[in-house]
C-alpha cells in the first residue's frame, strides 16, 4: 500500500476543520482535489473515514482512530525535520573539544560557558590528553577541535591564534615569597620546581630554563608523571614551587597561593591556539569557531576569515 504523506495531512486537516471546503482553503488546494484524494485513501484502506453531510464531514469511529494515529505520526515527523534542521544550523548535535589545560578559570572556560548559553541543544564532550593524542583525534575525527598552548605545528590541520595567559607561580602558603604580590624570576633562582611531564609541562619548563639557566647553572626541576592538579597538591605539601598557566588559579588547593611571575619587561605569557581538521563539516564546530573569532578577532590575530593553515 502506497500512501502519500500529503494525503494523510488532508485527512487530518479535514477532521480538524469538519469540512472539506475549509480544509481545502487552509491547505490552499482545490476542494475537489482534496475530496478525491481522501476518497482514494478510504478505498486504499477499505474503510470509510468520514461521513459526508450537507453541513460538512465528521469522522467515523474508524476515521477518528485513524486520524489520531496520523496526527501522532505527523507530529513525530515534524520533530525529526525540526531536529535535522537544527543540527544543520549547528544549533543542536554534538561537539568534541580537546584540551590539556585547566578549566577552572580563564578564556577556555568562559568560551565553553558562552557557547553552552547560545547553543543549549548541542551536547559538548571534552577530551583531556596530550598534544599528540589530541592531534591524532582531530585526524581520525574523534575530536572536532583542540585548544592547546605553544607555537603552530606543521600538519594538515587548520588553526587560529587565540588568547594568551600569564605564567603564575604556585607557592606553599608559608613560603617567604608568598608575602609578595609579584615575584621576579631572579627571586626564584634557588627554588626547587615541581613540573608535570604532561602537557603543557614541557613548554613551561622551556620558559623556566630560558629565564633561569646560565652556563653551568640549571634550574632545579623535578618532573612528575601526574596531572597539574596533583602538582599543586605537592606544592601545598611543601615539596617545592611550580609554574602554571593563569587558568589554573580558578581552583583552590590547601596550602597553595598564586603569585604573578615578572621580569624587567613585565609578565611572561603563553599563547593558546585552536586546531581543527580541514574538511570537518560539523555545523556545531562552525559555530564554535565563529564564537572564538568573536573573542579573538581574526583581524587582530591575522588568521583571516576562518583561520589559517598551520
PDB file of C-alpha atoms in Angstrom:
ATOM      1  CA  UNK A   1       0.000   0.000   0.000  1.00  0.00           C
ATOM      2  CA  UNK A   2       1.414   3.360  -1.094  1.00  0.00           C
ATOM      3  CA  UNK A   3       0.010   6.305   0.841  1.00  0.00           C
ATOM      4  CA  UNK A   4       1.336   9.789   0.248  1.00  0.00           C
ATOM      5  CA  UNK A   5       2.134  11.925   3.258  1.00  0.00           C
ATOM      6  CA  UNK A   6       0.175  14.892   1.960  1.00  0.00           C
ATOM      7  CA  UNK A   7      -2.980  12.753   1.752  1.00  0.00           C
ATOM      8  CA  UNK A   8      -2.606  11.941   5.440  1.00  0.00           C
ATOM      9  CA  UNK A   9      -2.336  15.676   6.049  1.00  0.00           C
ATOM     10  CA  UNK A  10      -5.560  16.187   4.018  1.00  0.00           C
ATOM     11  CA  UNK A  11      -7.428  13.752   6.259  1.00  0.00           C
ATOM     12  CA  UNK A  12      -6.028  15.278   9.476  1.00  0.00           C
ATOM     13  CA  UNK A  13      -6.956  18.839   8.480  1.00  0.00           C
ATOM     14  CA  UNK A  14     -10.408  17.774   7.248  1.00  0.00           C
ATOM     15  CA  UNK A  15     -11.137  16.107  10.588  1.00  0.00           C
ATOM     16  CA  UNK A  16      -9.927  19.180  12.441  1.00  0.00           C
ATOM     17  CA  UNK A  17     -11.966  21.600  10.278  1.00  0.00           C
ATOM     18  CA  UNK A  18     -15.077  19.419   9.984  1.00  0.00           C
ATOM     19  CA  UNK A  19     -15.316  20.452   6.347  1.00  0.00           C
ATOM     20  CA  UNK A  20     -13.597  19.574   3.096  1.00  0.00           C
ATOM     21  CA  UNK A  21     -14.101  23.150   1.886  1.00  0.00           C
ATOM     22  CA  UNK A  22     -12.467  24.712   4.940  1.00  0.00           C
ATOM     23  CA  UNK A  23      -9.665  22.165   4.849  1.00  0.00           C
ATOM     24  CA  UNK A  24      -9.007  22.909   1.180  1.00  0.00           C
ATOM     25  CA  UNK A  25      -8.871  26.649   1.898  1.00  0.00           C
ATOM     26  CA  UNK A  26      -6.469  26.108   4.770  1.00  0.00           C
ATOM     27  CA  UNK A  27      -4.208  23.921   2.651  1.00  0.00           C
ATOM     28  CA  UNK A  28      -4.540  26.134  -0.448  1.00  0.00           C
ATOM     29  CA  UNK A  29      -5.719  23.278  -2.695  1.00  0.00           C
ATOM     30  CA  UNK A  30      -8.858  22.700  -4.716  1.00  0.00           C
ATOM     31  CA  UNK A  31     -11.736  21.212  -2.733  1.00  0.00           C
ATOM     32  CA  UNK A  32     -12.420  18.682  -5.475  1.00  0.00           C
ATOM     33  CA  UNK A  33      -8.803  17.539  -5.381  1.00  0.00           C
ATOM     34  CA  UNK A  34      -8.821  17.169  -1.588  1.00  0.00           C
ATOM     35  CA  UNK A  35     -12.126  15.302  -1.616  1.00  0.00           C
ATOM     36  CA  UNK A  36     -10.914  12.963  -4.370  1.00  0.00           C
ATOM     37  CA  UNK A  37      -7.661  12.203  -2.557  1.00  0.00           C
ATOM     38  CA  UNK A  38      -9.426  11.390   0.707  1.00  0.00           C
ATOM     39  CA  UNK A  39     -11.847   9.157  -1.187  1.00  0.00           C
ATOM     40  CA  UNK A  40      -8.889   7.344  -2.746  1.00  0.00           C
ATOM     41  CA  UNK A  41      -7.342   6.975   0.705  1.00  0.00           C
ATOM     42  CA  UNK A  42     -10.534   5.386   2.005  1.00  0.00           C
ATOM     43  CA  UNK A  43     -10.521   2.960  -0.908  1.00  0.00           C
ATOM     44  CA  UNK A  44      -6.919   2.009  -0.187  1.00  0.00           C
ATOM     45  CA  UNK A  45      -7.725   1.392   3.479  1.00  0.00           C
ATOM     46  CA  UNK A  46     -11.025  -0.330   2.769  1.00  0.00           C
ATOM     47  CA  UNK A  47     -12.847   1.763   5.398  1.00  0.00           C
ATOM     48  CA  UNK A  48     -14.875   4.959   5.485  1.00  0.00           C
ATOM     49  CA  UNK A  49     -13.016   7.725   7.281  1.00  0.00           C
ATOM     50  CA  UNK A  50     -15.739  10.379   7.100  1.00  0.00           C
ATOM     51  CA  UNK A  51     -19.470  10.702   6.979  1.00  0.00           C
ATOM     52  CA  UNK A  52     -20.419  13.310   4.390  1.00  0.00           C
ATOM     53  CA  UNK A  53     -23.341  15.595   5.225  1.00  0.00           C
ATOM     54  CA  UNK A  54     -24.705  18.825   3.794  1.00  0.00           C
ATOM     55  CA  UNK A  55     -23.165  20.652   6.752  1.00  0.00           C
ATOM     56  CA  UNK A  56     -19.679  19.223   6.305  1.00  0.00           C
ATOM     57  CA  UNK A  57     -17.959  15.995   7.365  1.00  0.00           C
ATOM     58  CA  UNK A  58     -17.437  14.171  10.600  1.00  0.00           C
ATOM     59  CA  UNK A  59     -15.125  11.214  11.224  1.00  0.00           C
ATOM     60  CA  UNK A  60     -16.391   7.703  11.622  1.00  0.00           C
ATOM     61  CA  UNK A  61     -15.202   5.717  14.632  1.00  0.00           C
ATOM     62  CA  UNK A  62     -12.528   4.132  12.473  1.00  0.00           C
ATOM     63  CA  UNK A  63     -11.754   7.523  10.938  1.00  0.00           C
ATOM     64  CA  UNK A  64     -11.308   9.149  14.344  1.00  0.00           C
ATOM     65  CA  UNK A  65      -8.869   6.420  15.425  1.00  0.00           C
ATOM     66  CA  UNK A  66      -7.023   6.662  12.112  1.00  0.00           C
ATOM     67  CA  UNK A  67      -6.666  10.448  12.261  1.00  0.00           C
ATOM     68  CA  UNK A  68      -5.416  10.328  15.866  1.00  0.00           C
ATOM     69  CA  UNK A  69      -2.674   7.979  14.729  1.00  0.00           C
ATOM     70  CA  UNK A  70      -1.906  10.148  11.715  1.00  0.00           C
ATOM     71  CA  UNK A  71      -1.640  13.215  13.931  1.00  0.00           C
ATOM     72  CA  UNK A  72       0.919  11.438  16.095  1.00  0.00           C
ATOM     73  CA  UNK A  73       2.921  10.427  13.010  1.00  0.00           C
ATOM     74  CA  UNK A  74       2.881  13.952  11.612  1.00  0.00           C
ATOM     75  CA  UNK A  75       3.972  15.439  14.940  1.00  0.00           C
ATOM     76  CA  UNK A  76       6.824  12.945  15.204  1.00  0.00           C
ATOM     77  CA  UNK A  77       7.872  13.649  11.633  1.00  0.00           C
ATOM     78  CA  UNK A  78       7.864  17.386  12.277  1.00  0.00           C
ATOM     79  CA  UNK A  79      10.083  16.843  15.315  1.00  0.00           C
ATOM     80  CA  UNK A  80      12.511  14.851  13.178  1.00  0.00           C
ATOM     81  CA  UNK A  81      12.541  17.554  10.492  1.00  0.00           C
ATOM     82  CA  UNK A  82      12.998  20.357  13.027  1.00  0.00           C
ATOM     83  CA  UNK A  83      15.783  18.406  14.733  1.00  0.00           C
ATOM     84  CA  UNK A  84      17.611  17.802  11.452  1.00  0.00           C
ATOM     85  CA  UNK A  85      17.351  21.482  10.551  1.00  0.00           C
ATOM     86  CA  UNK A  86      18.700  22.468  13.984  1.00  0.00           C
ATOM     87  CA  UNK A  87      21.673  20.136  13.538  1.00  0.00           C
ATOM     88  CA  UNK A  88      22.260  21.544  10.062  1.00  0.00           C
ATOM     89  CA  UNK A  89      22.366  25.059  11.502  1.00  0.00           C
ATOM     90  CA  UNK A  90      24.687  23.967  14.308  1.00  0.00           C
ATOM     91  CA  UNK A  91      22.017  24.691  16.925  1.00  0.00           C
ATOM     92  CA  UNK A  92      21.897  21.041  18.010  1.00  0.00           C
ATOM     93  CA  UNK A  93      24.113  17.992  17.678  1.00  0.00           C
ATOM     94  CA  UNK A  94      27.485  17.111  19.161  1.00  0.00           C
ATOM     95  CA  UNK A  95      30.839  18.834  19.582  1.00  0.00           C
ATOM     96  CA  UNK A  96      34.010  17.239  20.953  1.00  0.00           C
ATOM     97  CA  UNK A  97      36.626  19.651  22.323  1.00  0.00           C
ATOM     98  CA  UNK A  98      40.133  18.599  23.299  1.00  0.00           C
ATOM     99  CA  UNK A  99      42.423  20.416  25.742  1.00  0.00           C
ATOM    100  CA  UNK A 100      45.105  19.810  28.358  1.00  0.00           C
ATOM    101  CA  UNK A 101      44.980  22.939  30.497  1.00  0.00           C
ATOM    102  CA  UNK A 102      42.723  23.785  33.402  1.00  0.00           C
ATOM    103  CA  UNK A 103      39.012  24.552  33.032  1.00  0.00           C
ATOM    104  CA  UNK A 104      38.805  26.113  36.484  1.00  0.00           C
ATOM    105  CA  UNK A 105      39.131  29.660  35.092  1.00  0.00           C
ATOM    106  CA  UNK A 106      40.291  31.550  32.030  1.00  0.00           C
ATOM    107  CA  UNK A 107      39.199  32.080  28.449  1.00  0.00           C
ATOM    108  CA  UNK A 108      38.615  28.433  27.561  1.00  0.00           C
ATOM    109  CA  UNK A 109      36.156  28.028  30.414  1.00  0.00           C
ATOM    110  CA  UNK A 110      34.465  31.328  29.502  1.00  0.00           C
ATOM    111  CA  UNK A 111      34.187  30.252  25.851  1.00  0.00           C
ATOM    112  CA  UNK A 112      32.570  26.935  26.799  1.00  0.00           C
ATOM    113  CA  UNK A 113      30.105  28.691  29.099  1.00  0.00           C
ATOM    114  CA  UNK A 114      29.130  31.202  26.405  1.00  0.00           C
ATOM    115  CA  UNK A 115      28.796  28.505  23.734  1.00  0.00           C
ATOM    116  CA  UNK A 116      26.564  26.472  26.029  1.00  0.00           C
ATOM    117  CA  UNK A 117      24.394  29.531  26.641  1.00  0.00           C
ATOM    118  CA  UNK A 118      23.979  30.212  22.924  1.00  0.00           C
ATOM    119  CA  UNK A 119      23.515  26.607  21.831  1.00  0.00           C
ATOM    120  CA  UNK A 120      21.984  24.680  24.736  1.00  0.00           C
ATOM    121  CA  UNK A 121      20.914  21.800  22.466  1.00  0.00           C
ATOM    122  CA  UNK A 122      24.485  20.997  21.430  1.00  0.00           C
ATOM    123  CA  UNK A 123      25.960  18.238  23.555  1.00  0.00           C
ATOM    124  CA  UNK A 124      29.572  19.111  24.364  1.00  0.00           C
ATOM    125  CA  UNK A 125      32.056  16.356  25.131  1.00  0.00           C
ATOM    126  CA  UNK A 126      35.565  17.133  26.324  1.00  0.00           C
ATOM    127  CA  UNK A 127      38.749  15.131  25.929  1.00  0.00           C
ATOM    128  CA  UNK A 128      41.774  15.836  28.117  1.00  0.00           C
ATOM    129  CA  UNK A 129      45.045  14.498  26.802  1.00  0.00           C
ATOM    130  CA  UNK A 130      48.491  15.194  25.434  1.00  0.00           C
ATOM    131  CA  UNK A 131      49.026  17.312  22.343  1.00  0.00           C
ATOM    132  CA  UNK A 132      49.844  14.157  20.348  1.00  0.00           C
ATOM    133  CA  UNK A 133      46.657  12.414  21.451  1.00  0.00           C
ATOM    134  CA  UNK A 134      44.532  15.471  20.668  1.00  0.00           C
ATOM    135  CA  UNK A 135      46.008  15.893  17.187  1.00  0.00           C
ATOM    136  CA  UNK A 136      45.525  12.191  16.472  1.00  0.00           C
ATOM    137  CA  UNK A 137      41.887  12.614  17.497  1.00  0.00           C
ATOM    138  CA  UNK A 138      41.486  15.525  15.087  1.00  0.00           C
ATOM    139  CA  UNK A 139      42.854  13.462  12.213  1.00  0.00           C
ATOM    140  CA  UNK A 140      40.663  10.439  12.976  1.00  0.00           C
ATOM    141  CA  UNK A 141      37.552  12.580  13.503  1.00  0.00           C
ATOM    142  CA  UNK A 142      37.003  11.675  17.156  1.00  0.00           C
ATOM    143  CA  UNK A 143      37.847  15.253  18.228  1.00  0.00           C
ATOM    144  CA  UNK A 144      36.393  18.287  16.451  1.00  0.00           C
ATOM    145  CA  UNK A 145      38.701  20.974  17.803  1.00  0.00           C
ATOM    146  CA  UNK A 146      41.656  21.161  20.197  1.00  0.00           C
ATOM    147  CA  UNK A 147      42.708  24.165  22.276  1.00  0.00           C
ATOM    148  CA  UNK A 148      46.407  23.895  23.104  1.00  0.00           C
ATOM    149  CA  UNK A 149      49.356  26.092  24.041  1.00  0.00           C
ATOM    150  CA  UNK A 150      52.507  26.859  22.145  1.00  0.00           C
ATOM    151  CA  UNK A 151      53.567  27.617  18.606  1.00  0.00           C
ATOM    152  CA  UNK A 152      51.836  26.297  15.452  1.00  0.00           C
ATOM    153  CA  UNK A 153      52.690  22.802  14.292  1.00  0.00           C
ATOM    154  CA  UNK A 154      53.228  21.844  10.688  1.00  0.00           C
ATOM    155  CA  UNK A 155      50.472  19.443   9.635  1.00  0.00           C
ATOM    156  CA  UNK A 156      47.248  19.365   7.633  1.00  0.00           C
ATOM    157  CA  UNK A 157      45.106  20.982  10.315  1.00  0.00           C
ATOM    158  CA  UNK A 158      43.510  24.392  10.277  1.00  0.00           C
ATOM    159  CA  UNK A 159      44.345  26.707  13.147  1.00  0.00           C
ATOM    160  CA  UNK A 160      43.839  30.147  14.606  1.00  0.00           C
ATOM    161  CA  UNK A 161      45.572  32.137  17.315  1.00  0.00           C
ATOM    162  CA  UNK A 162      43.518  32.687  20.444  1.00  0.00           C
ATOM    163  CA  UNK A 163      44.356  34.340  23.738  1.00  0.00           C
ATOM    164  CA  UNK A 164      47.428  34.315  25.958  1.00  0.00           C
ATOM    165  CA  UNK A 165      47.720  33.793  29.710  1.00  0.00           C
ATOM    166  CA  UNK A 166      50.268  34.848  32.303  1.00  0.00           C
ATOM    167  CA  UNK A 167      52.685  32.368  33.821  1.00  0.00           C
ATOM    168  CA  UNK A 168      51.847  32.041  37.514  1.00  0.00           C
ATOM    169  CA  UNK A 169      53.988  30.783  40.378  1.00  0.00           C
ATOM    170  CA  UNK A 170      52.329  28.355  42.790  1.00  0.00           C
ATOM    171  CA  UNK A 171      53.888  28.522  46.273  1.00  0.00           C
ATOM    172  CA  UNK A 172      53.348  26.906  49.656  1.00  0.00           C
ATOM    173  CA  UNK A 173      51.375  29.426  51.700  1.00  0.00           C
ATOM    174  CA  UNK A 174      54.154  29.607  54.322  1.00  0.00           C
ATOM    175  CA  UNK A 175      56.893  30.267  51.715  1.00  0.00           C
ATOM    176  CA  UNK A 176      58.797  33.545  52.326  1.00  0.00           C
ATOM    177  CA  UNK A 177      57.954  34.743  48.799  1.00  0.00           C
ATOM    178  CA  UNK A 178      54.233  34.272  49.439  1.00  0.00           C
ATOM    179  CA  UNK A 179      54.241  37.662  51.162  1.00  0.00           C
ATOM    180  CA  UNK A 180      54.997  39.355  47.825  1.00  0.00           C
ATOM    181  CA  UNK A 181      52.225  40.234  45.405  1.00  0.00           C
ATOM    182  CA  UNK A 182      54.637  39.933  42.483  1.00  0.00           C
ATOM    183  CA  UNK A 183      57.606  37.592  42.211  1.00  0.00           C
ATOM    184  CA  UNK A 184      60.564  38.312  39.950  1.00  0.00           C
ATOM    185  CA  UNK A 185      62.325  35.490  38.184  1.00  0.00           C
ATOM    186  CA  UNK A 186      65.565  36.293  39.939  1.00  0.00           C
ATOM    187  CA  UNK A 187      63.787  35.587  43.266  1.00  0.00           C
ATOM    188  CA  UNK A 188      63.255  32.007  42.115  1.00  0.00           C
ATOM    189  CA  UNK A 189      66.877  31.236  41.327  1.00  0.00           C
ATOM    190  CA  UNK A 190      67.396  28.726  44.155  1.00  0.00           C
ATOM    191  CA  UNK A 191      63.957  27.151  44.258  1.00  0.00           C
ATOM    192  CA  UNK A 192      63.055  23.558  43.507  1.00  0.00           C
ATOM    193  CA  UNK A 193      60.442  23.437  40.742  1.00  0.00           C
ATOM    194  CA  UNK A 194      57.835  20.713  40.518  1.00  0.00           C
ATOM    195  CA  UNK A 195      56.568  20.277  36.956  1.00  0.00           C
ATOM    196  CA  UNK A 196      54.303  17.776  35.269  1.00  0.00           C
ATOM    197  CA  UNK A 197      55.649  15.612  32.471  1.00  0.00           C
ATOM    198  CA  UNK A 198      52.259  16.062  30.819  1.00  0.00           C
ATOM    199  CA  UNK A 199      51.391  18.981  28.555  1.00  0.00           C
ATOM    200  CA  UNK A 200      51.898  21.905  28.965  1.00  0.00           C
ATOM    201  CA  UNK A 201      54.619  20.975  31.484  1.00  0.00           C
ATOM    202  CA  UNK A 202      57.401  20.639  28.863  1.00  0.00           C
ATOM    203  CA  UNK A 203      56.571  24.070  27.389  1.00  0.00           C
ATOM    204  CA  UNK A 204      56.626  25.668  30.829  1.00  0.00           C
ATOM    205  CA  UNK A 205      59.959  24.009  31.544  1.00  0.00           C
ATOM    206  CA  UNK A 206      61.358  25.579  28.357  1.00  0.00           C
ATOM    207  CA  UNK A 207      60.285  29.001  29.654  1.00  0.00           C
ATOM    208  CA  UNK A 208      61.805  28.249  33.049  1.00  0.00           C
ATOM    209  CA  UNK A 209      65.124  27.182  31.551  1.00  0.00           C
ATOM    210  CA  UNK A 210      65.205  30.255  29.284  1.00  0.00           C
ATOM    211  CA  UNK A 211      64.649  32.547  32.271  1.00  0.00           C
ATOM    212  CA  UNK A 212      66.881  31.000  34.934  1.00  0.00           C
ATOM    213  CA  UNK A 213      69.610  28.969  33.254  1.00  0.00           C
ATOM    214  CA  UNK A 214      73.149  30.208  32.870  1.00  0.00           C
ATOM    215  CA  UNK A 215      76.395  28.479  31.868  1.00  0.00           C
ATOM    216  CA  UNK A 216      76.971  25.707  34.360  1.00  0.00           C
ATOM    217  CA  UNK A 217      73.836  26.537  36.337  1.00  0.00           C
ATOM    218  CA  UNK A 218      70.482  24.973  35.509  1.00  0.00           C
ATOM    219  CA  UNK A 219      67.212  25.287  37.466  1.00  0.00           C
ATOM    220  CA  UNK A 220      66.423  22.510  39.942  1.00  0.00           C
ATOM    221  CA  UNK A 221      63.489  20.770  38.244  1.00  0.00           C
ATOM    222  CA  UNK A 222      61.732  17.638  39.459  1.00  0.00           C
ATOM    223  CA  UNK A 223      59.275  16.225  36.927  1.00  0.00           C
ATOM    224  CA  UNK A 224      56.332  14.068  37.937  1.00  0.00           C
ATOM    225  CA  UNK A 225      54.097  11.930  35.747  1.00  0.00           C
ATOM    226  CA  UNK A 226      50.953  13.331  37.336  1.00  0.00           C
ATOM    227  CA  UNK A 227      48.363  15.943  36.397  1.00  0.00           C
ATOM    228  CA  UNK A 228      48.953  19.653  37.085  1.00  0.00           C
ATOM    229  CA  UNK A 229      46.279  19.399  39.791  1.00  0.00           C
ATOM    230  CA  UNK A 230      48.376  16.857  41.682  1.00  0.00           C
ATOM    231  CA  UNK A 231      51.444  19.058  41.202  1.00  0.00           C
ATOM    232  CA  UNK A 232      49.560  21.736  43.163  1.00  0.00           C
ATOM    233  CA  UNK A 233      48.874  19.216  45.909  1.00  0.00           C
ATOM    234  CA  UNK A 234      52.616  18.527  46.129  1.00  0.00           C
ATOM    235  CA  UNK A 235      53.266  22.266  46.340  1.00  0.00           C
ATOM    236  CA  UNK A 236      50.762  22.537  49.184  1.00  0.00           C
ATOM    237  CA  UNK A 237      52.630  19.739  50.946  1.00  0.00           C
ATOM    238  CA  UNK A 238      55.802  21.832  50.859  1.00  0.00           C
ATOM    239  CA  UNK A 239      57.703  19.776  48.288  1.00  0.00           C
ATOM    240  CA  UNK A 240      58.627  22.806  46.158  1.00  0.00           C
ATOM    241  CA  UNK A 241      57.151  25.514  43.936  1.00  0.00           C
ATOM    242  CA  UNK A 242      55.639  25.259  40.469  1.00  0.00           C
ATOM    243  CA  UNK A 243      54.801  27.274  37.373  1.00  0.00           C
ATOM    244  CA  UNK A 244      51.478  27.042  35.563  1.00  0.00           C
ATOM    245  CA  UNK A 245      49.073  28.843  33.275  1.00  0.00           C
ATOM    246  CA  UNK A 246      46.824  31.549  34.673  1.00  0.00           C
ATOM    247  CA  UNK A 247      43.674  29.433  34.128  1.00  0.00           C
ATOM    248  CA  UNK A 248      44.818  27.125  36.957  1.00  0.00           C
ATOM    249  CA  UNK A 249      44.145  29.846  39.514  1.00  0.00           C
ATOM    250  CA  UNK A 250      40.411  29.109  39.474  1.00  0.00           C
ATOM    251  CA  UNK A 251      40.834  26.048  41.687  1.00  0.00           C
ATOM    252  CA  UNK A 252      41.865  26.402  45.333  1.00  0.00           C
ATOM    253  CA  UNK A 253      44.211  23.862  46.893  1.00  0.00           C
ATOM    254  CA  UNK A 254      45.043  23.578  50.574  1.00  0.00           C
ATOM    255  CA  UNK A 255      48.275  25.334  51.434  1.00  0.00           C
ATOM    256  CA  UNK A 256      48.804  26.837  47.949  1.00  0.00           C
ATOM    257  CA  UNK A 257      48.950  30.518  46.938  1.00  0.00           C
ATOM    258  CA  UNK A 258      49.444  32.012  43.488  1.00  0.00           C
ATOM    259  CA  UNK A 259      51.653  34.918  42.520  1.00  0.00           C
ATOM    260  CA  UNK A 260      52.495  36.507  39.163  1.00  0.00           C
ATOM    261  CA  UNK A 261      55.981  35.991  37.759  1.00  0.00           C
ATOM    262  CA  UNK A 262      57.656  39.000  36.125  1.00  0.00           C
ATOM    263  CA  UNK A 263      60.932  40.218  34.764  1.00  0.00           C
ATOM    264  CA  UNK A 264      62.069  43.685  33.704  1.00  0.00           C
ATOM    265  CA  UNK A 265      59.686  43.604  30.728  1.00  0.00           C
ATOM    266  CA  UNK A 266      56.624  42.623  32.717  1.00  0.00           C
ATOM    267  CA  UNK A 267      54.665  39.374  32.907  1.00  0.00           C
ATOM    268  CA  UNK A 268      55.557  36.305  30.864  1.00  0.00           C
ATOM    269  CA  UNK A 269      52.700  34.933  28.790  1.00  0.00           C
ATOM    270  CA  UNK A 270      51.992  31.691  26.987  1.00  0.00           C
ATOM    271  CA  UNK A 271      49.801  31.651  23.880  1.00  0.00           C
ATOM    272  CA  UNK A 272      46.874  29.406  23.031  1.00  0.00           C
ATOM    273  CA  UNK A 273      45.827  28.166  19.612  1.00  0.00           C
ATOM    274  CA  UNK A 274      42.827  26.258  18.230  1.00  0.00           C
ATOM    275  CA  UNK A 275      43.261  23.401  15.759  1.00  0.00           C
ATOM    276  CA  UNK A 276      40.681  21.537  13.687  1.00  0.00           C
ATOM    277  CA  UNK A 277      40.726  19.312  10.615  1.00  0.00           C
ATOM    278  CA  UNK A 278      40.270  20.933   7.241  1.00  0.00           C
ATOM    279  CA  UNK A 279      37.082  19.420   5.815  1.00  0.00           C
ATOM    280  CA  UNK A 280      35.311  18.819   9.124  1.00  0.00           C
ATOM    281  CA  UNK A 281      31.742  19.796   8.195  1.00  0.00           C
ATOM    282  CA  UNK A 282      30.224  19.612  11.683  1.00  0.00           C
ATOM    283  CA  UNK A 283      27.904  22.676  11.844  1.00  0.00           C
ATOM    284  CA  UNK A 284      28.353  22.829  15.628  1.00  0.00           C
ATOM    285  CA  UNK A 285      32.094  23.232  15.040  1.00  0.00           C
ATOM    286  CA  UNK A 286      31.500  26.129  12.638  1.00  0.00           C
ATOM    287  CA  UNK A 287      29.511  27.956  15.304  1.00  0.00           C
ATOM    288  CA  UNK A 288      32.199  27.329  17.919  1.00  0.00           C
ATOM    289  CA  UNK A 289      34.873  28.720  15.589  1.00  0.00           C
ATOM    290  CA  UNK A 290      32.717  31.813  14.995  1.00  0.00           C
ATOM    291  CA  UNK A 291      32.481  32.287  18.752  1.00  0.00           C
ATOM    292  CA  UNK A 292      36.268  32.034  19.077  1.00  0.00           C
ATOM    293  CA  UNK A 293      36.647  34.593  16.279  1.00  0.00           C
ATOM    294  CA  UNK A 294      34.371  36.939  18.211  1.00  0.00           C
ATOM    295  CA  UNK A 295      36.502  36.559  21.322  1.00  0.00           C
ATOM    296  CA  UNK A 296      39.777  36.732  19.347  1.00  0.00           C
ATOM    297  CA  UNK A 297      39.041  38.829  16.229  1.00  0.00           C
ATOM    298  CA  UNK A 298      40.765  37.497  13.087  1.00  0.00           C
ATOM    299  CA  UNK A 299      41.844  40.990  12.009  1.00  0.00           C
ATOM    300  CA  UNK A 300      43.808  41.343  15.225  1.00  0.00           C
ATOM    301  CA  UNK A 301      45.418  37.920  15.137  1.00  0.00           C
ATOM    302  CA  UNK A 302      45.991  37.696  11.390  1.00  0.00           C
ATOM    303  CA  UNK A 303      44.084  34.465  10.852  1.00  0.00           C
ATOM    304  CA  UNK A 304      41.790  35.541   8.049  1.00  0.00           C
ATOM    305  CA  UNK A 305      38.081  34.788   7.896  1.00  0.00           C
ATOM    306  CA  UNK A 306      38.147  31.172   9.080  1.00  0.00           C
ATOM    307  CA  UNK A 307      41.602  30.507  10.451  1.00  0.00           C
ATOM    308  CA  UNK A 308      44.890  29.967   8.718  1.00  0.00           C
ATOM    309  CA  UNK A 309      46.521  26.759   7.637  1.00  0.00           C
ATOM    310  CA  UNK A 310      49.256  25.892  10.091  1.00  0.00           C
TER     311      UNK A 310
END
